[in-house]
Each structure stands twice: as C-alpha cells, then as structure tokens.
Coordinates of C-alpha atoms in Angstrom, one line a residue:
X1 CA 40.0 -66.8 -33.0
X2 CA 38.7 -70.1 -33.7
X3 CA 40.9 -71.6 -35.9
X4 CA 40.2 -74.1 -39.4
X5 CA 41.1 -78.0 -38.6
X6 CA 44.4 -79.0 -40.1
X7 CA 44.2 -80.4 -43.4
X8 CA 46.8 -82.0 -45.5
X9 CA 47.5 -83.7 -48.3
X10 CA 49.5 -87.0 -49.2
X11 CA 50.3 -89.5 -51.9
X12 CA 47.7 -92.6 -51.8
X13 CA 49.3 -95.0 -49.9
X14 CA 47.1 -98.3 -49.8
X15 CA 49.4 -100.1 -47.2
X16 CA 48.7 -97.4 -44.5
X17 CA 45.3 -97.9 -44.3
X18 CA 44.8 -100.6 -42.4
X19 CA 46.7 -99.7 -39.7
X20 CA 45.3 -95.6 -39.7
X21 CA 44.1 -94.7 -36.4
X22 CA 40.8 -92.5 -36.3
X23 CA 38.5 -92.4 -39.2
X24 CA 38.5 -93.7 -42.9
X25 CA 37.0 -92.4 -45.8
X26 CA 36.4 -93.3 -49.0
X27 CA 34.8 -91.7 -52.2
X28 CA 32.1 -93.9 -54.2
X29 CA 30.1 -93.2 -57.2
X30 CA 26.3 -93.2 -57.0
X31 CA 26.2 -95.9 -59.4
X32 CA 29.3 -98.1 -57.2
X33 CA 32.1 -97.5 -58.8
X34 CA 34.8 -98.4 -56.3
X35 CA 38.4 -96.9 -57.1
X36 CA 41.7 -98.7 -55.8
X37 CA 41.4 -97.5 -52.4
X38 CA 37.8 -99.0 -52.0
X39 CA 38.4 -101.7 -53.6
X40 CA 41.1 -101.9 -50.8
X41 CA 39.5 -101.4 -47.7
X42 CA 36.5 -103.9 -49.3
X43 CA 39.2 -106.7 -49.1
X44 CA 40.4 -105.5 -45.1
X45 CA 36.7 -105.4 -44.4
X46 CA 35.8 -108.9 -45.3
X47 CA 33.4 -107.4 -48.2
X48 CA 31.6 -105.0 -46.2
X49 CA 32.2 -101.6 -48.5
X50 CA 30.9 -104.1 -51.4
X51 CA 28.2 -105.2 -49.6
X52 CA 27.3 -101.6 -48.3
X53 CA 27.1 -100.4 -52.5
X54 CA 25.5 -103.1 -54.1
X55 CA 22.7 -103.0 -51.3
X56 CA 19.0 -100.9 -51.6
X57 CA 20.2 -98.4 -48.8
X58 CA 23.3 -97.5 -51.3
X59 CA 20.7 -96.0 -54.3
X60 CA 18.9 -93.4 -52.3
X61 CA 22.0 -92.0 -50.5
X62 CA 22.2 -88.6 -51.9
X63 CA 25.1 -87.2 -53.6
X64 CA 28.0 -86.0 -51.1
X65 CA 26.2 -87.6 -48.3
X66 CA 27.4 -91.0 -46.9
X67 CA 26.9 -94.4 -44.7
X68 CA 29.0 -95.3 -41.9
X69 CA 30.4 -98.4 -41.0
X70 CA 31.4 -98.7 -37.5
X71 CA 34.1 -100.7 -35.8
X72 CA 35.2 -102.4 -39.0
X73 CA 36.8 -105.5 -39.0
X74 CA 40.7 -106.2 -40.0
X75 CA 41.5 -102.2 -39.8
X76 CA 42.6 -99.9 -37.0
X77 CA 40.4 -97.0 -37.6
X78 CA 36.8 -97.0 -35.1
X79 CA 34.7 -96.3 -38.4
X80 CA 34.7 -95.9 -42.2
X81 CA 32.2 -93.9 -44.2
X82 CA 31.6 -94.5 -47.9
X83 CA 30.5 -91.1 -49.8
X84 CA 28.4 -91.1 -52.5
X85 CA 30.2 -88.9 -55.2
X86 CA 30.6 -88.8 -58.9
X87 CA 34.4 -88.3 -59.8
X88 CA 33.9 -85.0 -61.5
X89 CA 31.2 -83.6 -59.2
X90 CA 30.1 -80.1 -59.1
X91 CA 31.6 -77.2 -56.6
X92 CA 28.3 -77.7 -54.6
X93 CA 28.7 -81.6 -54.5
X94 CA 32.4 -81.6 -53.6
X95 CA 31.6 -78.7 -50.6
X96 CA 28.8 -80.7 -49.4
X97 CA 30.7 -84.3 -49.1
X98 CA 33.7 -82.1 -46.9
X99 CA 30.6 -81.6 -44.7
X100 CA 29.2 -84.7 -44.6
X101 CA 32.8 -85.5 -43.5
X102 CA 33.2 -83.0 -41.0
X103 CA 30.7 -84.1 -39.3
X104 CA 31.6 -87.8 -39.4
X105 CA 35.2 -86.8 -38.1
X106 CA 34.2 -85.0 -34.8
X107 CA 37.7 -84.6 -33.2
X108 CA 38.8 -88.0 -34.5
X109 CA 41.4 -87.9 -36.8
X110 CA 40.4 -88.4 -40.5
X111 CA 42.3 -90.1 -43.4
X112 CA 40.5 -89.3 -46.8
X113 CA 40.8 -91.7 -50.0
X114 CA 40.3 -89.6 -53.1
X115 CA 42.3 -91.0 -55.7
X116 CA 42.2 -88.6 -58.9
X117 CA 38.4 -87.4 -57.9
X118 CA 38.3 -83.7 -59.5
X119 CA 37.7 -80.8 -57.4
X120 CA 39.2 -82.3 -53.9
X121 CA 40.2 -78.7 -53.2
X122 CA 37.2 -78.0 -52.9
X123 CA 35.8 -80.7 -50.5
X124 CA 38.5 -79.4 -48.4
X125 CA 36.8 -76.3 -48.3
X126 CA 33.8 -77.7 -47.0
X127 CA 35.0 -79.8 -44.3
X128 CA 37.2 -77.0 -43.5
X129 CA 33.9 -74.6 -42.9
X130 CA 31.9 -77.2 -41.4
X131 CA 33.9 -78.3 -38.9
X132 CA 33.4 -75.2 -36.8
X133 CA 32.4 -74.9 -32.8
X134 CA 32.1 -71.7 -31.0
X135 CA 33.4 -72.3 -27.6
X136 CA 35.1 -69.3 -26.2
X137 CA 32.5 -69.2 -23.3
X138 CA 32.3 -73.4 -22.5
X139 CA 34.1 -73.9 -19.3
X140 CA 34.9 -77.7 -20.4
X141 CA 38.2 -78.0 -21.9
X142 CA 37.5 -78.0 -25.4
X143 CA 38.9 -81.3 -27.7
X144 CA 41.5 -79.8 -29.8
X145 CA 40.3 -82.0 -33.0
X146 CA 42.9 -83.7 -34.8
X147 CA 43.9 -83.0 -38.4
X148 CA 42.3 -84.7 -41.1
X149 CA 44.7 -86.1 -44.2
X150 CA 43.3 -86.4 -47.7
X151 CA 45.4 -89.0 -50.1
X152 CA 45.1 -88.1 -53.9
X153 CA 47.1 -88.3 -56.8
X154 CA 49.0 -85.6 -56.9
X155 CA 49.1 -83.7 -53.9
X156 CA 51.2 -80.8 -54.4
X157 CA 48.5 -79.4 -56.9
X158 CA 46.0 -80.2 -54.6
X159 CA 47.4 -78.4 -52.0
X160 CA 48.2 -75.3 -53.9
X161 CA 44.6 -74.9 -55.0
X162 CA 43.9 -75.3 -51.5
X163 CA 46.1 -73.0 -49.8
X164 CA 43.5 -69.4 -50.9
X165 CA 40.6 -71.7 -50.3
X166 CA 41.9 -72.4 -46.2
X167 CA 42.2 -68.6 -46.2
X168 CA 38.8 -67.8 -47.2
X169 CA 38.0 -70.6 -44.7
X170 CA 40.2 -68.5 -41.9
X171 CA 37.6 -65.5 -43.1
X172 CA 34.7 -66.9 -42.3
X173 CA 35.6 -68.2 -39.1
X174 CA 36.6 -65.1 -38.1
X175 CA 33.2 -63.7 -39.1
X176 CA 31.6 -66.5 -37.2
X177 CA 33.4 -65.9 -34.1
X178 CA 32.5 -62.3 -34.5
X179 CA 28.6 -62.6 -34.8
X180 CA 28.6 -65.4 -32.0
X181 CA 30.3 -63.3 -29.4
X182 CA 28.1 -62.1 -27.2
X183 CA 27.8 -58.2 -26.1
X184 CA 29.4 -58.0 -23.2
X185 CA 32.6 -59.7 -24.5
X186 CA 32.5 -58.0 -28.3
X187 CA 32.1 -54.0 -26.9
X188 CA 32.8 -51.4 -29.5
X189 CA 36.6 -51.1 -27.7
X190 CA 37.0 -55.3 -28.1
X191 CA 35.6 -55.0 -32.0
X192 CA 38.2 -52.2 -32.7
X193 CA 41.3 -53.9 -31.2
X194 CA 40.4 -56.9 -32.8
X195 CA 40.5 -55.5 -36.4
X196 CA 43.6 -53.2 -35.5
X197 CA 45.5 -56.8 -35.1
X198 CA 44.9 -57.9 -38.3
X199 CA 47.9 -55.0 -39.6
X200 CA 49.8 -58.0 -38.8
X201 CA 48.4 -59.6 -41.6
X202 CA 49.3 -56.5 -43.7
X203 CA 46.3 -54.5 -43.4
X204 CA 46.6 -51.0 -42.9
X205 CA 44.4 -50.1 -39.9
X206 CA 43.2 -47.1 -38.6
X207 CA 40.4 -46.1 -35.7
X208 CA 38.3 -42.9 -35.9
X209 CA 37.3 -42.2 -32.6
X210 CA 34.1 -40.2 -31.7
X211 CA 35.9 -37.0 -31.3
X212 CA 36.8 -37.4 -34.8
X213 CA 33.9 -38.6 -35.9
X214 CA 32.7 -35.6 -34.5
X215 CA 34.6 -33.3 -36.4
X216 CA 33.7 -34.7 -39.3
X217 CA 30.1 -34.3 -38.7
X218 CA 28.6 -37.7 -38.8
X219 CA 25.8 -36.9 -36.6
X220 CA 23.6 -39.5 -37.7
X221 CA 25.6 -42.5 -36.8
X222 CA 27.1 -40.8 -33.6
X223 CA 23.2 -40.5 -32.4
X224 CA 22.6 -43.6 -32.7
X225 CA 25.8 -44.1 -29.7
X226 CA 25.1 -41.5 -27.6
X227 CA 22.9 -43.4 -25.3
X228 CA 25.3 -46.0 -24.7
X229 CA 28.5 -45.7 -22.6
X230 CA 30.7 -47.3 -25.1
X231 CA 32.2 -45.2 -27.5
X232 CA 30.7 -45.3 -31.1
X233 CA 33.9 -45.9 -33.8
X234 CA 34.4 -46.2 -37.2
X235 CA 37.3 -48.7 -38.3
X236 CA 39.0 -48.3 -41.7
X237 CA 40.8 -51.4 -43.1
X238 CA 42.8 -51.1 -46.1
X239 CA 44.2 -53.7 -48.6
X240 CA 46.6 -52.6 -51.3
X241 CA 47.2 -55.5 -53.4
X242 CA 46.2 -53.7 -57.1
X243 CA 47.8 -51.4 -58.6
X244 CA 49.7 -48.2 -56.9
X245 CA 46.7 -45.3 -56.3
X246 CA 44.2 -47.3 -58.4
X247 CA 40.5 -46.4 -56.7
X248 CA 39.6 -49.5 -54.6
X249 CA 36.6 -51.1 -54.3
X250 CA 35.2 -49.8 -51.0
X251 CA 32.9 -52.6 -48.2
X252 CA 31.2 -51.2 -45.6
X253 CA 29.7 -53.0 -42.5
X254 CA 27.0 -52.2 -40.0
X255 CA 28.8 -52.8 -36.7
X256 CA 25.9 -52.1 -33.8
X257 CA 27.2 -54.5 -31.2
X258 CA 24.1 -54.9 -29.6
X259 CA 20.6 -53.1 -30.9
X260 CA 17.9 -53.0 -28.1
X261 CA 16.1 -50.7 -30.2
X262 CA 17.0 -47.5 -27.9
X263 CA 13.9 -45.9 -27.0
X264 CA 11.9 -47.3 -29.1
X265 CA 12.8 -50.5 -27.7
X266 CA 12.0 -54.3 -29.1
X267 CA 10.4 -56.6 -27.8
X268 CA 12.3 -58.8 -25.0
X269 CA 11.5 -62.0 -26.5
X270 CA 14.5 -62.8 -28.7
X271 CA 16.3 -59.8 -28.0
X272 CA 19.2 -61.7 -26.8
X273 CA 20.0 -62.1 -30.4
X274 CA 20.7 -58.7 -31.2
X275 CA 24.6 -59.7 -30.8
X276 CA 24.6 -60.5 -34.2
X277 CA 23.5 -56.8 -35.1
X278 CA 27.6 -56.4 -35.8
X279 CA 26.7 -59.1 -39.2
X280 CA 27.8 -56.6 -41.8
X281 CA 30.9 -55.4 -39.9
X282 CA 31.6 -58.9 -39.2
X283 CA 31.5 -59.7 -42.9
X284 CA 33.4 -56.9 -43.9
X285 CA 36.0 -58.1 -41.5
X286 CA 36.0 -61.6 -42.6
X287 CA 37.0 -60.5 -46.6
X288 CA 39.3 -58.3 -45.3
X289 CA 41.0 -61.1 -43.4
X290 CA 40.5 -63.5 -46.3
X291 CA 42.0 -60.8 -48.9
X292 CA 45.1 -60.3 -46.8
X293 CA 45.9 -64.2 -45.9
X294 CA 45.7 -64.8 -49.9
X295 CA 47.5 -62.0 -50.8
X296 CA 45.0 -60.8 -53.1
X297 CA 46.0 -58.2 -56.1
X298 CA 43.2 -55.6 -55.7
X299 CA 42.8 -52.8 -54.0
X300 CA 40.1 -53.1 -51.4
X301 CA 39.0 -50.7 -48.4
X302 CA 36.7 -52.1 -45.9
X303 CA 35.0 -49.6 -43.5
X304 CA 32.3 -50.2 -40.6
X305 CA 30.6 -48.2 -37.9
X306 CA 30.9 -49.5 -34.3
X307 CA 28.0 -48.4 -32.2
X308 CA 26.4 -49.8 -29.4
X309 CA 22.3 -48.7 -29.6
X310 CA 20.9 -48.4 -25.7
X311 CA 18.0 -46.6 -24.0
X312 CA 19.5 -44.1 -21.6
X313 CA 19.5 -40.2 -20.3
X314 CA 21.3 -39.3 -23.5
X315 CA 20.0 -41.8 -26.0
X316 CA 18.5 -40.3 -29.5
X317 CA 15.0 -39.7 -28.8
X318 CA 12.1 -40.4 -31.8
X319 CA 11.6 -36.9 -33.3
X320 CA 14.6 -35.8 -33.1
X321 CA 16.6 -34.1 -35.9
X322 CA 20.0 -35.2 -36.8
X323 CA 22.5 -33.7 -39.4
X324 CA 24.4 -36.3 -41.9
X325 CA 28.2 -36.0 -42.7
X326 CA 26.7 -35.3 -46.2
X327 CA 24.9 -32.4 -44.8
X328 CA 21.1 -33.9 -44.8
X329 CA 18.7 -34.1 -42.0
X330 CA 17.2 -37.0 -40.9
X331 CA 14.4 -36.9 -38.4
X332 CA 14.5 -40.1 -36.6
X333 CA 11.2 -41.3 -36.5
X334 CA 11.9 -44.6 -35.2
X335 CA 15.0 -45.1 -33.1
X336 CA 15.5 -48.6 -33.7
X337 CA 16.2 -48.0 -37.2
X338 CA 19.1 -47.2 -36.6
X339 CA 21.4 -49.1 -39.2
X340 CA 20.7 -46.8 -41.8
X341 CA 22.0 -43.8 -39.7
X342 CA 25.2 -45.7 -38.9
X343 CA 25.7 -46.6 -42.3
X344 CA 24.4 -43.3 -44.2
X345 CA 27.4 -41.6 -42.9
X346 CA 30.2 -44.3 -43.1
X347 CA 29.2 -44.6 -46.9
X348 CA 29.6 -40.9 -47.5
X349 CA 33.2 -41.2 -46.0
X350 CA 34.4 -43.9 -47.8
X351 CA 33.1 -42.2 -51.5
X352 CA 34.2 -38.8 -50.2
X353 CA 37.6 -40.1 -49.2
X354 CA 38.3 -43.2 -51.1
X355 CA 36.8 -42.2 -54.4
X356 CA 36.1 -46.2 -54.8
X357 CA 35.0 -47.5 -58.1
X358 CA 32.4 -49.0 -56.7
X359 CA 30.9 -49.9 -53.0
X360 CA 28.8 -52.3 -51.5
X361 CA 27.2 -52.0 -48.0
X362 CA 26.4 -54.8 -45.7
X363 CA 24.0 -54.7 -42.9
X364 CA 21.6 -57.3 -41.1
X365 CA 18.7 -54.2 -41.5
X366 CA 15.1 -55.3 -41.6
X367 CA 13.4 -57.8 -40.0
X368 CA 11.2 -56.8 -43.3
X369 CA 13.9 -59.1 -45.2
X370 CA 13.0 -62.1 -43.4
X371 CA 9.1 -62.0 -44.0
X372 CA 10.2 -61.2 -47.7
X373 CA 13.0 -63.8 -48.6
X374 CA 13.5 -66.1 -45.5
X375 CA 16.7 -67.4 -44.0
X376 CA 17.6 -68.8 -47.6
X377 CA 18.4 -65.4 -49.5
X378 CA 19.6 -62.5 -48.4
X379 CA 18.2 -59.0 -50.6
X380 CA 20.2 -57.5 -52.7
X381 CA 19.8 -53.7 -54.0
X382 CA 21.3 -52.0 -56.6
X383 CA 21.7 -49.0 -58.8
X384 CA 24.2 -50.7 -60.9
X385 CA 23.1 -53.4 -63.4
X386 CA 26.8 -54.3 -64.3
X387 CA 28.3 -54.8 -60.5
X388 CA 24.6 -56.0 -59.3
X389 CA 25.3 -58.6 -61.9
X390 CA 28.1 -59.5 -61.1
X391 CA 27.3 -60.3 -57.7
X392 CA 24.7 -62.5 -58.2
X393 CA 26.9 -64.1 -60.0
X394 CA 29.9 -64.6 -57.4
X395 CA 27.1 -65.6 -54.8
X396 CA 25.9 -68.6 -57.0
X397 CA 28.7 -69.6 -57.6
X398 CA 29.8 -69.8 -53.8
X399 CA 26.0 -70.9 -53.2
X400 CA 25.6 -68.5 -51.1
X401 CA 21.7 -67.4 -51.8
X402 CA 21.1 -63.5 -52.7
X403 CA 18.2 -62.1 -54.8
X404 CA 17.4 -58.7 -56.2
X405 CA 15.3 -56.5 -55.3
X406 CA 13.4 -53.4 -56.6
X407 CA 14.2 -49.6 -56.0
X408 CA 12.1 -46.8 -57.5
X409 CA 10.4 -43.4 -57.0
X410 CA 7.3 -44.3 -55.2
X411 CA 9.4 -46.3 -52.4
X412 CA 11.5 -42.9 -52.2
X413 CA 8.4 -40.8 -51.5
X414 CA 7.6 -42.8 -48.5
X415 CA 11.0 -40.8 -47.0
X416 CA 9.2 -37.3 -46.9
X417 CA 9.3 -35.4 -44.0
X418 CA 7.6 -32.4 -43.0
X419 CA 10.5 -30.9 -40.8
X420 CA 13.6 -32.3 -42.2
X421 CA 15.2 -33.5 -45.4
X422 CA 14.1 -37.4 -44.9
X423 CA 12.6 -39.4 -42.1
X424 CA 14.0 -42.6 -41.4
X425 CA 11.8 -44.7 -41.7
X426 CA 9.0 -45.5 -44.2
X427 CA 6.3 -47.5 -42.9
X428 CA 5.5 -51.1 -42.5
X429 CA 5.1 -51.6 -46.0
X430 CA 8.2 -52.2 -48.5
X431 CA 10.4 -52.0 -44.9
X432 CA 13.6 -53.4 -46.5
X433 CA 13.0 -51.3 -49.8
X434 CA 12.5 -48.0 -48.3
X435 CA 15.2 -48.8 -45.7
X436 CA 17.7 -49.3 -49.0
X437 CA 15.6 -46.3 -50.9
X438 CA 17.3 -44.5 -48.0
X439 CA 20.5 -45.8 -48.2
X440 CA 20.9 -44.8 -51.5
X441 CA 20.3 -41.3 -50.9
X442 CA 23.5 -41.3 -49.3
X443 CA 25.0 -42.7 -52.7
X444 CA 26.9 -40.2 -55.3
X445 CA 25.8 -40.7 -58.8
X446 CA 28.9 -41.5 -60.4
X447 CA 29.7 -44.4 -57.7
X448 CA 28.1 -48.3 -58.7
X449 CA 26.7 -49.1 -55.2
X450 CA 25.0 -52.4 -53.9
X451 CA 23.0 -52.9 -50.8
X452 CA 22.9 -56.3 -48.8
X453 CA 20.3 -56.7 -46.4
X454 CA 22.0 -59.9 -44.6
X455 CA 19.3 -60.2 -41.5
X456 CA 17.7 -63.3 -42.4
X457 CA 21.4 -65.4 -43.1
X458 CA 23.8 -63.6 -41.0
X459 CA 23.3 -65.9 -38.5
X460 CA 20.0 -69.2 -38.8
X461 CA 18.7 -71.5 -35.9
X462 CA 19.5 -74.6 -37.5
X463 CA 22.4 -75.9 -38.8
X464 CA 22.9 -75.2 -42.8
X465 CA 25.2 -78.0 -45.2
X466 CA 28.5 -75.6 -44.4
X467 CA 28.2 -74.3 -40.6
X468 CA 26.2 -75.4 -37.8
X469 CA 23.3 -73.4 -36.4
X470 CA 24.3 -69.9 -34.9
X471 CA 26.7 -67.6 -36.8
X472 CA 27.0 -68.5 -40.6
X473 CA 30.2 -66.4 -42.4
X474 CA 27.4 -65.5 -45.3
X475 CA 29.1 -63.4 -47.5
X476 CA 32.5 -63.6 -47.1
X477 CA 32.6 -66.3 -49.8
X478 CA 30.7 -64.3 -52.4
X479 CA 32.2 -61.1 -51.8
X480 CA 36.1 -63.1 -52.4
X481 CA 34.7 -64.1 -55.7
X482 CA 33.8 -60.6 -56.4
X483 CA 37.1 -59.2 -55.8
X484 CA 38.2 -61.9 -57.5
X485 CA 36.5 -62.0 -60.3
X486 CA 36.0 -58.7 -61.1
X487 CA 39.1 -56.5 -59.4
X488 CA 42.0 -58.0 -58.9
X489 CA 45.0 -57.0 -61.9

C-alpha cells in the first residue's frame, strides 16, 4: 500500500538551518510575529522573511496558507515558505498549514520550524494526508519522497501525540489506495486477501465464501453476484481491544468492486468510475486498519459485502424475486440498485451474530445524494438521536462534512410491492431517503443504527485541502473519533 511520508521530530536547532538541504519552513503569525527561528533565517536571508511580512502581499495570505521564497540567499535549502498561522490555531488551521506544506515539499526533503506553536501534532497530520500519490499503475519510477523533520520544543510529546494520528493517516491511505484501484486489479479475490493480511496487524479475519453465504441464505446480496464470474464474499474483520465479550460496535461497508448497473445498465459516460463503488468497504477497512495500528480499547467488528455487479446469462434480472437472510422478499425492480441488497443482508448478519450495541453502514448508494448535498457532505440517516449525535459530532470535529437527513412513514410506503414484501427501489423522488427507508427495514429495533450515504465524497474531481483529486479516505477520520469518543473503555 501506499505508505505516509516519514515524519519526525527534533529539538530547534537554529545552527542547522543554514546548511539544511531541501526545503525550509517556518511558522508566522497573521499579524508578523516572527519567533526565534524566523527571526533567524530573516538574518541568513539578508531580510527577506522581514521584508516578505511587513509587505501588502503578507495581509491577505490566509491562515495556514503560505508564500515561497525561492533560491534564498546565504542558506542551503532551494526554497523557504513562510506560513501564516496563529500560535494557538484551531485543529482545522493546523491540518490545513501541513497541507499547504505538503504540497510545497513535493519529494524534497522538508525541515519545519515550529518553536512551541500548539497543536503541531496535528499539522503533521495534515501534511501526512496530503502528501498522497496513487501510482501503482505509472510505469515511471516513482520519487520515493524524502522525510520531512519538524523542530519544536519539546519533541518527545510531540511525537507521542503524533504516533495515533500517523496511524489514522496509514487508514486513510489504505482507503485511498482501495477506492483508486481500478477493477481489474481490485477483483473480489484481490479485496479479500488484502483484508485477510491485515491479521498481521492483530485483526481477526475471516472470509465467507458464496457457498456459505449460501447456506446462510443471503439471497439478496448473492443476486446481485451472480452475473459476474468473480465470486461474491463477505469479509468479517474483528478488533478486540474493549473489554472481554463486551458487544462491539459493528461497521459495515458496501464492497461492489465495480457496478455497471447489471441489466439495467448505466450510462457509459462516466462509468469508468464505478471502481469506487467498493467506498464503504474501503472505509470500513481503513478504521479497521487505523484501530489496530493504534491499539485502540474497544471492541469493534467491521463487515462488508464483496460483489462484483455485471450484465450476463446469469445476472439478476428486473422483476425478479429474491429472498433476504432475514427472510423478506425483495422484488428487484431496478438492478442497479443494487447496494441496498448487498448491504440488507450483511446488516442482518452482523446484528444476528454480533449482537453490536450499535451499527453504522457505509455505502456510496445514490447518485440522489449528490443532487441533494454535493461533494461537500455526505447524508447521514438515523434512528438513533443519541449515536446520530454523536456522529455529527466526531465528523466536525475531523471536518469531515455529514448532514442528517429525514426518515418517515410516507418515504416507507413508496417500498410497497404488489408481489413481494418490498421493492427495491422507490422512485425518482426522495432516491437516497427511500434507498435508507429500505435499509432500515433490515434494522432490529433494539439495535442504534446510522446510515452513510458516502457517494458524493468517497472519491471528488478536484483536489480538496487534505488529498488530491481522486480517492478521498472520507470517513475513516470521523468514524476513529467515534470509537474514540464514544467506545473505547
């Protein structure tokens, strides 16, 4: 997998700076406050950081952003870049100058002056996340980038409040890589023995294969498979950090590896980015990896479904009747709604077998989402206020943008069927809501569920402040603060 830069930390050492190789950095206030280490570099540059700050351009530089100077004179480094940011700044501020930096250290090695600037954990974090490149599939050698070192006051506590924060950062990359693989490369087989390597990270791991799945009676997701010639799976990944037999919070992903829609097939312009159909899966597996590489004390089962949804002589046909591992029947109006099969049965598993005290499914599901919230939010439904709560709070702070949305009777109806328990799909209207009004039919009463539709942030076009365009990690981050907030002993 792609791995997070290097980052270390180290006493301020004003002597070594004009002889570092690579890049400088240094941290400025908006208003030009320069601490010893600016002040420093100002007297090896003849002036120029002094110039730089008292200057017009130095006023509408935004907080956490910064201005390069290149090819400075009297030091060794090719560049220096002053940030703008206040020496107590908030979580968001301190992520967003890391990325600022990421981007001005390309492969270049990086020395960092922060002094006794609050929250440099945190920048870490950011340059950590935004100093990501997918390139499995480039056949130029990639640069291996060189490691960046930040110099603060005391870097032992820096570091230690660091050290989770680099393995939330080794989460989302593995999400990223996940999403951005293409379909070919990431089959249900390659998704499978991926996860199953992570019990070296302490995970307990087990694959259902179809046979089983068979026996168990999950007919709706195993429809959704049958047209394709890789085996549909469902992968259970299992974190026992809590307490001995306490009930775990249970995460399940929507893992269709590629969705052209079966039968009912899409459209072929932009179909090429139905790799990223895996998003929930792919976020499942990312906290899972984050949980494990922090060692974090809660109890925490993460399950997805690994289907692969083709047109073929055996794919699911629309008007077909299915039976649920719950014992509903679905007719399938609409074959390319097919994430709700997938995860209508994986759900019922994980509450029949985990008995978790609460669950929360993850799934890039409607395009519905997008016309409703964008690419800057993704829906969240709930029939919990308590744990709906309490992840919108874990997602703010994380900034990672999620906004409720409404359930109710009326969306519910829309689900009738004249032949069979429930139809699958709705109608046009209310899309995501009835998508989730079917979800939660699949819900006991006595479990606390939430519902992320994650199609419109899963993966963007355009690069956001923490990760460049393509695959984004969304959810990894909020769903940590979740556990750890709210679960863990």
């Amino acid at each position: 997998m792609t791995a997070p830069i290097a980052i270390s930390f180290a006493e301020t050492d004003l002597d070594a700076l004009a002889g570092a190789a690579g890049k400088l950095a240094v941290l400025v206030t908006p208003d030009g406050k320069m601490d010893p280490a600016a002040r420093r570099l100002n007297r090896l540059t003849r002036g120029a950081v002094a110039r730089l700050v008292e200057s017009d351009r130095w006023s509408k530089v935004k907080t956490g952003e910064g201005v390069q100077i290149g090819y400075p004179t009297g030091l060794e480094a090719v560049a220096v870049m002053v940030i703008s940011l206040p020496r107590r700044p908030s979580v968001e501020e301190a992520r967003k100058a890391g990325a600022s930096l990421a981007q001005f250290k390309g492969s270049e090695a990086l020395t960092l002056c922060a002094g006794s600037t609050a929250r440099v954990a945190e920048l870490s974090l950011g340059l950590a996340l935004r100093a990501y490149g997918f390139t499995a599939h480039k056949t130029a050698e990639a640069e291996t980038p060189a490691p960046a070192t930040i110099m603060v006051a005391k870097p032992e506590e820096v570091a230690a409040e660091a050290k989770p924060m680099m393995a939330l950062a080794e989460g989302v990359f593995f999400t990223r890589d996940l999403v951005n693989e293409p379909a070919n490369v990431l089959t249900t087989n390659d998704f499978a023995a991926r996860l199953a390597a992570m019990q070296e990270l302490g995970l307990e791991v087990e694959i259902l294969e179809d046979d089983e799945l068979a026996k168990l009676r999950m007919g709706a997701l195993l429809g959704v498979g049958q047209g394709s010639d890789s085996p549909s799976k469902v992968v259970v990944m299992q974190w026992n950090g809590g307490e001995k037999d306490a009930p775990p919070l249970a995460l399940v992903g929507k893992g269709v590896v590629f969705d052209t829609g079966g039968i009912s097939l899409k459209p072929a312009g932009g179909m090429e980015d139905m790799t990223m159909d895996m998003g929930g899966a792919g976020v499942v597996a990312g906290v899972m990896r984050a949980l494990a590489l922090r060692g974090a004390k809660a109890n925490v089962v993460g399950l997805v479904g690994l289907v692969e949804n083709m047109p073929g002589p055996n794919a699911q046909r629309p008007g077909d009747v299915v039976t649920s591992m719950k014992g509903d029947t679905i007719e399938v109006i609409n074959t390319d709604a097919e994430g709700r099969l997938v995860l209508a049965d994986v759900m019922w598993y994980a509450q029949d077998r985990f008995k978790p005290v609460g669950m929360v499914d993850l799934a890039t599901l409607t395009g519905a989402i997008i016309i409703a919230l964008g690419h800057e939010n993704a829906g969240v439904f709930s029939n919990n206020d308590a744990l709906c709560d309490a992840f919108l709070k874990a997602a703010k702070a994380e900034g990672e943008g999620a906004w409720r949305m409404p359930l109710g009777q009326a969306y519910d109806d829309k689900l009738k069927s004249r032949i069979a328990d429930m139809k699958n799909v709705g109608g046009r209207d209310a899309g995501s809501i009835t998508a989730a009004q079917f979800l939660q039919r699949f819900v006991k009463d006595d479990c606390p569920w939430i519902h992320l539709d994650i199609a419109g942030v899963a993966s963007v076009k355009s690069d956001t402040t923490l990760a460049p365009k393509g695959a984004t990690g969304w959810g990894v981050l909020a769903l940590d603060r979740l556990v750890r907030d709210n679960f863990e002993g």
